[in-house]
Amino acid sequence: MFSCSNNHCSRTFFILFLFSFGVSHGQGLDELRKKKQDLETALAPLQAQTEGIQAELNKVNATITSFPGWYSGAFGTVGANVTGRNQWFSAGDLKDSRAATIQGSVNVFVNKLAEKYFWRNSASINVGWQKLKVTKEADAPFEPVADILAGSSLFGYKMSEKMAISGMGEYRTSVIRNFNNPGYLDAGIGMTLTPVKDLVIVVHPFNYNLIFASDTLNFTSSLGCKVAGDYNTQLIKGVHWRSNLTGFLSYKANNPSLHNGTWTNWFNVHVFKSLGIGLECALRYSEQEYNKLQFYYTAGVSYSL
C-alpha cells in the first residue's frame, strides 16, 4: 500500500515533473543540434561552389575593366545626428543646448581607357551644416562645417603600358561660403605612371598653381611641381578603400610657404546590395590658409552606383 501526506506528494510530483521536462527538453535540443549539423554538412559543398563562382566572376570583371572603353561610377556618404540636453549639469553652459548636424559627400568618376591613351575625370563634393542652440529659447541658423569642391581631369598618351606623357588640370574651392575665394587651379604637364593595377601616379614638374583670392598678400600664385596619386582596392571581402593624394611644391621662396597638399581616404563596408557604411577623412596642409595641419571626417550610410 502506498500513502503520503499532501505536502510530501506535492513535492514528489513537482520533482518528477521537472526531471521529465529536463529530459524531454534535452532530447529536443540534441535533436535540433543534430539537425543543424546535418544542414551545415549539406550546405558546405554549395557554399564552396558559390565562392568558386564568385571568384571567377571577380576575375571576369577585372578583365573587363582592362579593356578599352568608357567607365563611370559614383558613391556617397550621408551622416546626421541630433543632440538635446535639459539641465544636464556636466555640460556646463550647454546644459540646456540643442544641436543638429547633417553632412554628406558625393564622388563621381568618368574614365576613358584606350589602347594608346587615357582620359581620367573625377569630381567630389563634401558639405555639411550644424545648428547649435545654447538654450531652448535661443534661435540659431545652420552654419557650414564642411565645404569642399574638387575636380580633376588627367589626359595621357601612352609611351608604354606603365608610362605616359600627360597633362592635368585640377580645381579646388568651397561652395557654401567664399566660392572661389580662395580657389586653386593647377595646370601642368609631365609624366603619369601606372606601376600596378588601380594605382595612378602623376608627376608634373611644369605646373602653375593659380590662386583666386581677394587677399593677394597671403595667397600667391606660383610655378612648381604637381604630384598626385590615386589608389583603389578591396582590402578584404566587402571592404573597399580609395586613397587620393594631391600636392604642389612651389619653386618660389615665400613666407608663408606656397606648398600645399591634401590626402583623402574613403572606406566603404558593404552591408546590403548598394548600401553600406562609409567613412571619408582627409588631411591638408597649406600655410597660405592656416599654419597647422587641417583634418576632417564624415561617417554615415553610404550608397554606391
PDB file of C-alpha atoms in Angstrom:
ATOM      1  CA  MET A   1       0.000   0.000   0.000  1.00  0.00           C
ATOM      2  CA  PHE A   2       1.256   3.486  -0.933  1.00  0.00           C
ATOM      3  CA  SER A   3       0.447   6.540   1.132  1.00  0.00           C
ATOM      4  CA  CYS A   4       1.878  10.013   1.581  1.00  0.00           C
ATOM      5  CA  SER A   5       0.995  13.320   3.050  1.00  0.00           C
ATOM      6  CA  ASN A   6      -0.301  16.082   0.813  1.00  0.00           C
ATOM      7  CA  ASN A   7       2.900  18.163   1.114  1.00  0.00           C
ATOM      8  CA  HIS A   8       5.167  15.188   0.520  1.00  0.00           C
ATOM      9  CA  CYS A   9       3.217  14.061  -2.549  1.00  0.00           C
ATOM     10  CA  SER A  10       3.213  17.569  -3.994  1.00  0.00           C
ATOM     11  CA  ARG A  11       6.973  17.856  -3.675  1.00  0.00           C
ATOM     12  CA  THR A  12       7.452  14.402  -5.218  1.00  0.00           C
ATOM     13  CA  PHE A  13       5.256  15.129  -8.219  1.00  0.00           C
ATOM     14  CA  PHE A  14       6.948  18.521  -8.722  1.00  0.00           C
ATOM     15  CA  ILE A  15      10.425  16.949  -8.749  1.00  0.00           C
ATOM     16  CA  LEU A  16       9.280  14.242 -11.194  1.00  0.00           C
ATOM     17  CA  PHE A  17       7.777  16.931 -13.455  1.00  0.00           C
ATOM     18  CA  LEU A  18      10.984  18.961 -13.537  1.00  0.00           C
ATOM     19  CA  PHE A  19      13.040  15.840 -14.252  1.00  0.00           C
ATOM     20  CA  SER A  20      10.783  14.690 -17.095  1.00  0.00           C
ATOM     21  CA  PHE A  21      10.721  18.239 -18.573  1.00  0.00           C
ATOM     22  CA  GLY A  22      14.505  18.477 -18.442  1.00  0.00           C
ATOM     23  CA  VAL A  23      14.917  15.095 -20.125  1.00  0.00           C
ATOM     24  CA  SER A  24      12.433  15.917 -22.887  1.00  0.00           C
ATOM     25  CA  HIS A  25      13.930  19.399 -23.327  1.00  0.00           C
ATOM     26  CA  GLY A  26      17.420  17.954 -23.516  1.00  0.00           C
ATOM     27  CA  GLN A  27      16.322  15.422 -26.090  1.00  0.00           C
ATOM     28  CA  GLY A  28      14.679  18.167 -28.164  1.00  0.00           C
ATOM     29  CA  LEU A  29      17.805  20.344 -28.027  1.00  0.00           C
ATOM     30  CA  ASP A  30      20.034  17.431 -29.033  1.00  0.00           C
ATOM     31  CA  GLU A  31      17.764  16.702 -31.983  1.00  0.00           C
ATOM     32  CA  LEU A  32      17.907  20.338 -33.096  1.00  0.00           C
ATOM     33  CA  ARG A  33      21.689  20.430 -32.812  1.00  0.00           C
ATOM     34  CA  LYS A  34      21.912  17.222 -34.845  1.00  0.00           C
ATOM     35  CA  LYS A  35      19.599  18.703 -37.478  1.00  0.00           C
ATOM     36  CA  LYS A  36      21.671  21.887 -37.591  1.00  0.00           C
ATOM     37  CA  GLN A  37      24.855  19.858 -38.081  1.00  0.00           C
ATOM     38  CA  ASP A  38      23.240  17.853 -40.905  1.00  0.00           C
ATOM     39  CA  LEU A  39      22.093  21.031 -42.641  1.00  0.00           C
ATOM     40  CA  GLU A  40      25.539  22.634 -42.325  1.00  0.00           C
ATOM     41  CA  THR A  41      27.119  19.498 -43.755  1.00  0.00           C
ATOM     42  CA  ALA A  42      24.733  19.574 -46.715  1.00  0.00           C
ATOM     43  CA  LEU A  43      25.304  23.324 -47.242  1.00  0.00           C
ATOM     44  CA  ALA A  44      29.117  23.221 -47.194  1.00  0.00           C
ATOM     45  CA  PRO A  45      29.567  21.935 -50.799  1.00  0.00           C
ATOM     46  CA  LEU A  46      27.108  24.543 -52.077  1.00  0.00           C
ATOM     47  CA  GLN A  47      28.972  27.358 -50.286  1.00  0.00           C
ATOM     48  CA  ALA A  48      32.271  26.179 -51.726  1.00  0.00           C
ATOM     49  CA  GLN A  49      30.743  26.106 -55.200  1.00  0.00           C
ATOM     50  CA  THR A  50      29.281  29.609 -54.740  1.00  0.00           C
ATOM     51  CA  GLU A  51      32.616  31.011 -53.569  1.00  0.00           C
ATOM     52  CA  GLY A  52      34.323  29.489 -56.590  1.00  0.00           C
ATOM     53  CA  ILE A  53      31.789  31.061 -58.949  1.00  0.00           C
ATOM     54  CA  GLN A  54      32.174  34.452 -57.215  1.00  0.00           C
ATOM     55  CA  ALA A  55      35.964  34.286 -57.526  1.00  0.00           C
ATOM     56  CA  GLU A  56      35.635  33.508 -61.230  1.00  0.00           C
ATOM     57  CA  LEU A  57      33.157  36.379 -61.625  1.00  0.00           C
ATOM     58  CA  ASN A  58      35.606  38.773 -59.953  1.00  0.00           C
ATOM     59  CA  LYS A  59      38.305  37.690 -62.416  1.00  0.00           C
ATOM     60  CA  VAL A  60      35.967  38.290 -65.351  1.00  0.00           C
ATOM     61  CA  ASN A  61      35.058  41.754 -64.021  1.00  0.00           C
ATOM     62  CA  ALA A  62      38.745  42.606 -63.587  1.00  0.00           C
ATOM     63  CA  THR A  63      39.434  41.505 -67.158  1.00  0.00           C
ATOM     64  CA  ILE A  64      36.518  43.558 -68.463  1.00  0.00           C
ATOM     65  CA  THR A  65      37.812  46.731 -66.787  1.00  0.00           C
ATOM     66  CA  SER A  66      41.179  46.293 -68.504  1.00  0.00           C
ATOM     67  CA  PHE A  67      39.597  46.574 -71.964  1.00  0.00           C
ATOM     68  CA  PRO A  68      39.302  49.921 -73.772  1.00  0.00           C
ATOM     69  CA  GLY A  69      36.092  51.874 -73.232  1.00  0.00           C
ATOM     70  CA  TRP A  70      34.248  54.318 -71.014  1.00  0.00           C
ATOM     71  CA  TYR A  71      33.912  53.563 -67.317  1.00  0.00           C
ATOM     72  CA  SER A  72      31.966  55.570 -64.755  1.00  0.00           C
ATOM     73  CA  GLY A  73      30.744  55.304 -61.199  1.00  0.00           C
ATOM     74  CA  ALA A  74      29.594  57.204 -58.138  1.00  0.00           C
ATOM     75  CA  PHE A  75      29.399  56.748 -54.403  1.00  0.00           C
ATOM     76  CA  GLY A  76      28.423  58.922 -51.471  1.00  0.00           C
ATOM     77  CA  THR A  77      28.089  59.094 -47.693  1.00  0.00           C
ATOM     78  CA  VAL A  78      25.433  60.820 -45.585  1.00  0.00           C
ATOM     79  CA  GLY A  79      25.638  61.343 -41.838  1.00  0.00           C
ATOM     80  CA  ALA A  80      23.285  63.146 -39.442  1.00  0.00           C
ATOM     81  CA  ASN A  81      22.789  63.463 -35.696  1.00  0.00           C
ATOM     82  CA  VAL A  82      20.812  65.487 -33.160  1.00  0.00           C
ATOM     83  CA  THR A  83      21.637  66.191 -29.506  1.00  0.00           C
ATOM     84  CA  GLY A  84      19.471  67.670 -26.777  1.00  0.00           C
ATOM     85  CA  ARG A  85      20.029  68.448 -23.090  1.00  0.00           C
ATOM     86  CA  ASN A  86      17.780  69.568 -20.252  1.00  0.00           C
ATOM     87  CA  GLN A  87      19.537  70.808 -17.114  1.00  0.00           C
ATOM     88  CA  TRP A  88      22.431  68.391 -17.748  1.00  0.00           C
ATOM     89  CA  PHE A  89      24.842  69.671 -15.111  1.00  0.00           C
ATOM     90  CA  SER A  90      28.137  68.291 -16.517  1.00  0.00           C
ATOM     91  CA  ALA A  91      27.574  70.147 -19.822  1.00  0.00           C
ATOM     92  CA  GLY A  92      28.177  73.483 -18.094  1.00  0.00           C
ATOM     93  CA  ASP A  93      26.948  76.435 -20.148  1.00  0.00           C
ATOM     94  CA  LEU A  94      25.447  73.987 -22.664  1.00  0.00           C
ATOM     95  CA  LYS A  95      23.259  72.203 -20.083  1.00  0.00           C
ATOM     96  CA  ASP A  96      20.072  73.211 -21.997  1.00  0.00           C
ATOM     97  CA  SER A  97      21.517  73.194 -25.507  1.00  0.00           C
ATOM     98  CA  ARG A  98      20.151  71.682 -28.722  1.00  0.00           C
ATOM     99  CA  ALA A  99      22.403  70.684 -31.625  1.00  0.00           C
ATOM    100  CA  ALA A 100      21.832  69.209 -35.084  1.00  0.00           C
ATOM    101  CA  THR A 101      24.382  68.226 -37.725  1.00  0.00           C
ATOM    102  CA  ILE A 102      23.986  66.957 -41.267  1.00  0.00           C
ATOM    103  CA  GLN A 103      26.902  66.214 -43.561  1.00  0.00           C
ATOM    104  CA  GLY A 104      27.366  64.382 -46.834  1.00  0.00           C
ATOM    105  CA  SER A 105      29.808  63.711 -49.634  1.00  0.00           C
ATOM    106  CA  VAL A 106      29.453  62.594 -53.250  1.00  0.00           C
ATOM    107  CA  ASN A 107      32.209  61.282 -55.538  1.00  0.00           C
ATOM    108  CA  VAL A 108      31.922  60.592 -59.262  1.00  0.00           C
ATOM    109  CA  PHE A 109      34.359  59.471 -61.936  1.00  0.00           C
ATOM    110  CA  VAL A 110      34.238  59.107 -65.720  1.00  0.00           C
ATOM    111  CA  ASN A 111      37.239  57.470 -67.383  1.00  0.00           C
ATOM    112  CA  LYS A 112      38.081  56.743 -70.992  1.00  0.00           C
ATOM    113  CA  LEU A 113      40.652  53.964 -71.449  1.00  0.00           C
ATOM    114  CA  ALA A 114      42.038  53.348 -74.915  1.00  0.00           C
ATOM    115  CA  GLU A 115      44.933  51.384 -76.338  1.00  0.00           C
ATOM    116  CA  LYS A 116      47.173  54.428 -76.821  1.00  0.00           C
ATOM    117  CA  TYR A 117      45.740  56.983 -74.418  1.00  0.00           C
ATOM    118  CA  PHE A 118      43.562  57.537 -71.341  1.00  0.00           C
ATOM    119  CA  TRP A 119      41.383  60.324 -70.032  1.00  0.00           C
ATOM    120  CA  ARG A 120      40.532  60.204 -66.308  1.00  0.00           C
ATOM    121  CA  ASN A 121      37.999  62.618 -64.810  1.00  0.00           C
ATOM    122  CA  SER A 122      36.792  62.829 -61.221  1.00  0.00           C
ATOM    123  CA  ALA A 123      34.875  65.225 -59.009  1.00  0.00           C
ATOM    124  CA  SER A 124      33.895  65.283 -55.350  1.00  0.00           C
ATOM    125  CA  ILE A 125      31.905  67.490 -53.046  1.00  0.00           C
ATOM    126  CA  ASN A 126      31.682  67.410 -49.250  1.00  0.00           C
ATOM    127  CA  VAL A 127      29.264  69.745 -47.488  1.00  0.00           C
ATOM    128  CA  GLY A 128      27.768  69.903 -44.012  1.00  0.00           C
ATOM    129  CA  TRP A 129      25.826  72.185 -41.694  1.00  0.00           C
ATOM    130  CA  GLN A 130      25.472  72.436 -37.924  1.00  0.00           C
ATOM    131  CA  LYS A 131      22.990  74.275 -35.710  1.00  0.00           C
ATOM    132  CA  LEU A 132      23.736  74.913 -32.028  1.00  0.00           C
ATOM    133  CA  LYS A 133      21.137  76.451 -29.687  1.00  0.00           C
ATOM    134  CA  VAL A 134      22.670  77.299 -26.317  1.00  0.00           C
ATOM    135  CA  THR A 135      19.217  77.381 -24.670  1.00  0.00           C
ATOM    136  CA  LYS A 136      15.781  76.082 -25.629  1.00  0.00           C
ATOM    137  CA  GLU A 137      14.534  79.570 -26.406  1.00  0.00           C
ATOM    138  CA  ALA A 138      17.581  80.694 -28.393  1.00  0.00           C
ATOM    139  CA  ASP A 139      17.463  80.782 -32.158  1.00  0.00           C
ATOM    140  CA  ALA A 140      20.435  79.836 -34.276  1.00  0.00           C
ATOM    141  CA  PRO A 141      20.962  79.320 -38.010  1.00  0.00           C
ATOM    142  CA  PHE A 142      22.627  76.336 -39.622  1.00  0.00           C
ATOM    143  CA  GLU A 143      26.326  77.102 -40.085  1.00  0.00           C
ATOM    144  CA  PRO A 144      28.577  75.291 -42.589  1.00  0.00           C
ATOM    145  CA  VAL A 145      31.074  72.884 -41.012  1.00  0.00           C
ATOM    146  CA  ALA A 146      32.257  71.210 -44.229  1.00  0.00           C
ATOM    147  CA  ASP A 147      32.626  72.909 -47.579  1.00  0.00           C
ATOM    148  CA  ILE A 148      34.826  71.338 -50.264  1.00  0.00           C
ATOM    149  CA  LEU A 149      34.500  71.074 -54.029  1.00  0.00           C
ATOM    150  CA  ALA A 150      37.269  69.419 -56.037  1.00  0.00           C
ATOM    151  CA  GLY A 151      37.670  68.128 -59.561  1.00  0.00           C
ATOM    152  CA  SER A 152      40.432  66.938 -61.854  1.00  0.00           C
ATOM    153  CA  SER A 153      40.967  65.911 -65.464  1.00  0.00           C
ATOM    154  CA  LEU A 154      44.015  63.888 -66.499  1.00  0.00           C
ATOM    155  CA  PHE A 155      44.896  63.062 -70.114  1.00  0.00           C
ATOM    156  CA  GLY A 156      47.801  60.824 -71.020  1.00  0.00           C
ATOM    157  CA  TYR A 157      49.373  59.445 -74.193  1.00  0.00           C
ATOM    158  CA  LYS A 158      50.986  56.073 -73.513  1.00  0.00           C
ATOM    159  CA  MET A 159      54.674  55.592 -74.162  1.00  0.00           C
ATOM    160  CA  SER A 160      54.405  52.084 -72.708  1.00  0.00           C
ATOM    161  CA  GLU A 161      51.925  50.073 -70.675  1.00  0.00           C
ATOM    162  CA  LYS A 162      53.084  51.728 -67.450  1.00  0.00           C
ATOM    163  CA  MET A 163      54.226  55.194 -68.550  1.00  0.00           C
ATOM    164  CA  ALA A 164      52.564  58.084 -70.351  1.00  0.00           C
ATOM    165  CA  ILE A 165      53.166  61.725 -71.235  1.00  0.00           C
ATOM    166  CA  SER A 166      50.331  63.590 -69.532  1.00  0.00           C
ATOM    167  CA  GLY A 167      48.627  66.873 -68.842  1.00  0.00           C
ATOM    168  CA  MET A 168      46.299  67.603 -65.940  1.00  0.00           C
ATOM    169  CA  GLY A 169      44.009  70.308 -64.673  1.00  0.00           C
ATOM    170  CA  GLU A 170      42.807  70.319 -61.078  1.00  0.00           C
ATOM    171  CA  TYR A 171      40.490  72.739 -59.271  1.00  0.00           C
ATOM    172  CA  ARG A 172      39.593  73.117 -55.583  1.00  0.00           C
ATOM    173  CA  THR A 173      37.383  75.610 -53.750  1.00  0.00           C
ATOM    174  CA  SER A 174      34.401  75.985 -51.414  1.00  0.00           C
ATOM    175  CA  VAL A 175      30.752  76.318 -52.485  1.00  0.00           C
ATOM    176  CA  ILE A 176      28.660  77.363 -49.461  1.00  0.00           C
ATOM    177  CA  ARG A 177      30.822  80.296 -48.415  1.00  0.00           C
ATOM    178  CA  ASN A 178      33.589  82.189 -50.187  1.00  0.00           C
ATOM    179  CA  PHE A 179      33.220  80.459 -53.531  1.00  0.00           C
ATOM    180  CA  ASN A 180      36.493  80.812 -55.436  1.00  0.00           C
ATOM    181  CA  ASN A 181      37.975  82.834 -52.560  1.00  0.00           C
ATOM    182  CA  PRO A 182      40.333  81.145 -52.404  1.00  0.00           C
ATOM    183  CA  GLY A 183      40.111  78.882 -55.427  1.00  0.00           C
ATOM    184  CA  TYR A 184      43.074  76.781 -56.544  1.00  0.00           C
ATOM    185  CA  LEU A 185      43.600  75.900 -60.202  1.00  0.00           C
ATOM    186  CA  ASP A 186      46.532  73.681 -61.170  1.00  0.00           C
ATOM    187  CA  ALA A 187      47.539  73.149 -64.794  1.00  0.00           C
ATOM    188  CA  GLY A 188      50.658  71.310 -65.860  1.00  0.00           C
ATOM    189  CA  ILE A 189      52.392  68.633 -67.914  1.00  0.00           C
ATOM    190  CA  GLY A 190      54.728  65.766 -67.121  1.00  0.00           C
ATOM    191  CA  MET A 191      54.551  62.011 -66.695  1.00  0.00           C
ATOM    192  CA  THR A 192      51.951  59.556 -65.389  1.00  0.00           C
ATOM    193  CA  LEU A 193      52.916  56.123 -64.088  1.00  0.00           C
ATOM    194  CA  THR A 194      50.663  53.104 -63.575  1.00  0.00           C
ATOM    195  CA  PRO A 195      53.037  50.586 -61.922  1.00  0.00           C
ATOM    196  CA  VAL A 196      50.235  48.280 -60.739  1.00  0.00           C
ATOM    197  CA  LYS A 197      46.542  47.937 -61.440  1.00  0.00           C
ATOM    198  CA  ASP A 198      44.342  50.643 -59.875  1.00  0.00           C
ATOM    199  CA  LEU A 199      47.338  52.827 -58.938  1.00  0.00           C
ATOM    200  CA  VAL A 200      47.930  56.089 -60.823  1.00  0.00           C
ATOM    201  CA  ILE A 201      50.920  58.316 -60.002  1.00  0.00           C
ATOM    202  CA  VAL A 202      51.245  61.788 -61.559  1.00  0.00           C
ATOM    203  CA  VAL A 203      54.470  63.819 -61.583  1.00  0.00           C
ATOM    204  CA  HIS A 204      54.214  67.147 -63.423  1.00  0.00           C
ATOM    205  CA  PRO A 205      57.384  69.253 -62.946  1.00  0.00           C
ATOM    206  CA  PHE A 206      55.944  72.027 -65.112  1.00  0.00           C
ATOM    207  CA  ASN A 207      52.818  73.144 -63.257  1.00  0.00           C
ATOM    208  CA  TYR A 208      51.322  76.532 -62.479  1.00  0.00           C
ATOM    209  CA  ASN A 209      49.303  76.909 -59.280  1.00  0.00           C
ATOM    210  CA  LEU A 210      46.886  79.782 -59.928  1.00  0.00           C
ATOM    211  CA  ILE A 211      45.076  81.037 -56.809  1.00  0.00           C
ATOM    212  CA  PHE A 212      41.941  83.183 -56.976  1.00  0.00           C
ATOM    213  CA  ALA A 213      41.565  85.244 -53.791  1.00  0.00           C
ATOM    214  CA  SER A 214      40.726  88.734 -52.613  1.00  0.00           C
ATOM    215  CA  ASP A 215      43.614  88.520 -50.106  1.00  0.00           C
ATOM    216  CA  THR A 216      46.557  88.649 -52.523  1.00  0.00           C
ATOM    217  CA  LEU A 217      49.008  89.270 -49.677  1.00  0.00           C
ATOM    218  CA  ASN A 218      48.736  85.726 -48.257  1.00  0.00           C
ATOM    219  CA  PHE A 219      47.545  83.916 -51.375  1.00  0.00           C
ATOM    220  CA  THR A 220      50.181  83.962 -54.110  1.00  0.00           C
ATOM    221  CA  SER A 221      50.235  82.049 -57.401  1.00  0.00           C
ATOM    222  CA  SER A 222      53.473  80.364 -58.466  1.00  0.00           C
ATOM    223  CA  LEU A 223      55.204  77.834 -60.689  1.00  0.00           C
ATOM    224  CA  GLY A 224      56.094  74.460 -59.210  1.00  0.00           C
ATOM    225  CA  CYS A 225      55.820  70.676 -59.354  1.00  0.00           C
ATOM    226  CA  LYS A 226      52.498  68.875 -59.124  1.00  0.00           C
ATOM    227  CA  VAL A 227      52.417  65.380 -57.609  1.00  0.00           C
ATOM    228  CA  ALA A 228      49.310  63.226 -57.287  1.00  0.00           C
ATOM    229  CA  GLY A 229      48.402  59.636 -56.641  1.00  0.00           C
ATOM    230  CA  ASP A 230      45.190  57.628 -56.622  1.00  0.00           C
ATOM    231  CA  TYR A 231      44.720  54.045 -55.454  1.00  0.00           C
ATOM    232  CA  ASN A 232      41.541  51.991 -55.352  1.00  0.00           C
ATOM    233  CA  THR A 233      41.398  48.461 -53.945  1.00  0.00           C
ATOM    234  CA  GLN A 234      39.429  45.898 -51.926  1.00  0.00           C
ATOM    235  CA  LEU A 235      41.157  45.346 -48.589  1.00  0.00           C
ATOM    236  CA  ILE A 236      39.109  42.278 -47.687  1.00  0.00           C
ATOM    237  CA  LYS A 237      35.840  40.925 -48.975  1.00  0.00           C
ATOM    238  CA  GLY A 238      33.210  43.658 -48.688  1.00  0.00           C
ATOM    239  CA  VAL A 239      35.637  46.396 -47.581  1.00  0.00           C
ATOM    240  CA  HIS A 240      36.809  48.892 -50.221  1.00  0.00           C
ATOM    241  CA  TRP A 241      39.423  51.603 -49.836  1.00  0.00           C
ATOM    242  CA  ARG A 242      40.266  54.531 -52.080  1.00  0.00           C
ATOM    243  CA  SER A 243      43.147  56.875 -51.316  1.00  0.00           C
ATOM    244  CA  ASN A 244      43.951  60.109 -53.137  1.00  0.00           C
ATOM    245  CA  LEU A 245      46.975  62.338 -52.582  1.00  0.00           C
ATOM    246  CA  THR A 246      47.442  65.644 -54.368  1.00  0.00           C
ATOM    247  CA  GLY A 247      50.177  68.170 -53.654  1.00  0.00           C
ATOM    248  CA  PHE A 248      52.003  71.187 -55.048  1.00  0.00           C
ATOM    249  CA  LEU A 249      55.657  72.035 -54.391  1.00  0.00           C
ATOM    250  CA  SER A 250      56.357  75.658 -55.297  1.00  0.00           C
ATOM    251  CA  TYR A 251      59.648  76.729 -56.870  1.00  0.00           C
ATOM    252  CA  LYS A 252      59.200  80.194 -55.341  1.00  0.00           C
ATOM    253  CA  ALA A 253      60.662  81.033 -51.918  1.00  0.00           C
ATOM    254  CA  ASN A 254      57.973  82.750 -49.894  1.00  0.00           C
ATOM    255  CA  ASN A 255      56.773  83.332 -46.361  1.00  0.00           C
ATOM    256  CA  PRO A 256      54.230  81.841 -45.789  1.00  0.00           C
ATOM    257  CA  SER A 257      55.228  78.789 -47.826  1.00  0.00           C
ATOM    258  CA  LEU A 258      53.386  78.296 -51.111  1.00  0.00           C
ATOM    259  CA  HIS A 259      53.404  74.490 -50.838  1.00  0.00           C
ATOM    260  CA  ASN A 260      50.088  72.716 -50.251  1.00  0.00           C
ATOM    261  CA  GLY A 261      48.776  69.176 -50.180  1.00  0.00           C
ATOM    262  CA  THR A 262      45.671  67.126 -49.418  1.00  0.00           C
ATOM    263  CA  TRP A 263      45.430  63.416 -48.604  1.00  0.00           C
ATOM    264  CA  THR A 264      41.882  61.993 -48.709  1.00  0.00           C
ATOM    265  CA  ASN A 265      40.763  58.458 -47.887  1.00  0.00           C
ATOM    266  CA  TRP A 266      37.428  56.738 -48.424  1.00  0.00           C
ATOM    267  CA  PHE A 267      36.402  53.486 -46.757  1.00  0.00           C
ATOM    268  CA  ASN A 268      33.237  51.585 -47.590  1.00  0.00           C
ATOM    269  CA  VAL A 269      31.951  48.469 -45.813  1.00  0.00           C
ATOM    270  CA  HIS A 270      29.355  46.626 -47.894  1.00  0.00           C
ATOM    271  CA  VAL A 271      26.195  45.743 -45.983  1.00  0.00           C
ATOM    272  CA  PHE A 272      23.373  45.054 -48.441  1.00  0.00           C
ATOM    273  CA  LYS A 273      23.359  45.458 -52.213  1.00  0.00           C
ATOM    274  CA  SER A 274      24.478  49.066 -52.861  1.00  0.00           C
ATOM    275  CA  LEU A 275      24.139  50.141 -49.218  1.00  0.00           C
ATOM    276  CA  GLY A 276      26.968  50.175 -46.742  1.00  0.00           C
ATOM    277  CA  ILE A 277      28.772  52.103 -44.047  1.00  0.00           C
ATOM    278  CA  GLY A 278      31.101  54.812 -45.315  1.00  0.00           C
ATOM    279  CA  LEU A 279      33.910  56.907 -43.904  1.00  0.00           C
ATOM    280  CA  GLU A 280      35.658  59.828 -45.577  1.00  0.00           C
ATOM    281  CA  CYS A 281      38.595  61.562 -43.908  1.00  0.00           C
ATOM    282  CA  ALA A 282      41.291  63.947 -45.082  1.00  0.00           C
ATOM    283  CA  LEU A 283      44.461  65.721 -44.016  1.00  0.00           C
ATOM    284  CA  ARG A 284      45.504  69.043 -45.570  1.00  0.00           C
ATOM    285  CA  TYR A 285      48.455  71.389 -45.163  1.00  0.00           C
ATOM    286  CA  SER A 286      48.669  74.887 -46.615  1.00  0.00           C
ATOM    287  CA  GLU A 287      50.453  77.723 -44.827  1.00  0.00           C
ATOM    288  CA  GLN A 288      48.612  80.204 -47.027  1.00  0.00           C
ATOM    289  CA  GLU A 289      45.345  79.051 -45.442  1.00  0.00           C
ATOM    290  CA  TYR A 290      46.399  78.045 -41.932  1.00  0.00           C
ATOM    291  CA  ASN A 291      49.803  77.309 -40.450  1.00  0.00           C
ATOM    292  CA  LYS A 292      48.700  73.996 -38.919  1.00  0.00           C
ATOM    293  CA  LEU A 293      47.616  70.574 -40.114  1.00  0.00           C
ATOM    294  CA  GLN A 294      43.923  70.513 -41.097  1.00  0.00           C
ATOM    295  CA  PHE A 295      41.636  67.484 -40.715  1.00  0.00           C
ATOM    296  CA  TYR A 296      38.022  66.493 -41.351  1.00  0.00           C
ATOM    297  CA  TYR A 297      35.967  63.312 -41.440  1.00  0.00           C
ATOM    298  CA  THR A 298      32.460  62.223 -42.458  1.00  0.00           C
ATOM    299  CA  ALA A 299      30.897  58.918 -41.414  1.00  0.00           C
ATOM    300  CA  GLY A 300      27.479  57.519 -42.141  1.00  0.00           C
ATOM    301  CA  VAL A 301      25.388  55.456 -44.523  1.00  0.00           C
ATOM    302  CA  SER A 302      26.959  55.016 -47.970  1.00  0.00           C
ATOM    303  CA  TYR A 303      25.498  54.232 -51.388  1.00  0.00           C
ATOM    304  CA  SER A 304      27.409  53.110 -54.485  1.00  0.00           C
ATOM    305  CA  LEU A 305      26.450  53.023 -58.156  1.00  0.00           C
TER     306      LEU A 305
END
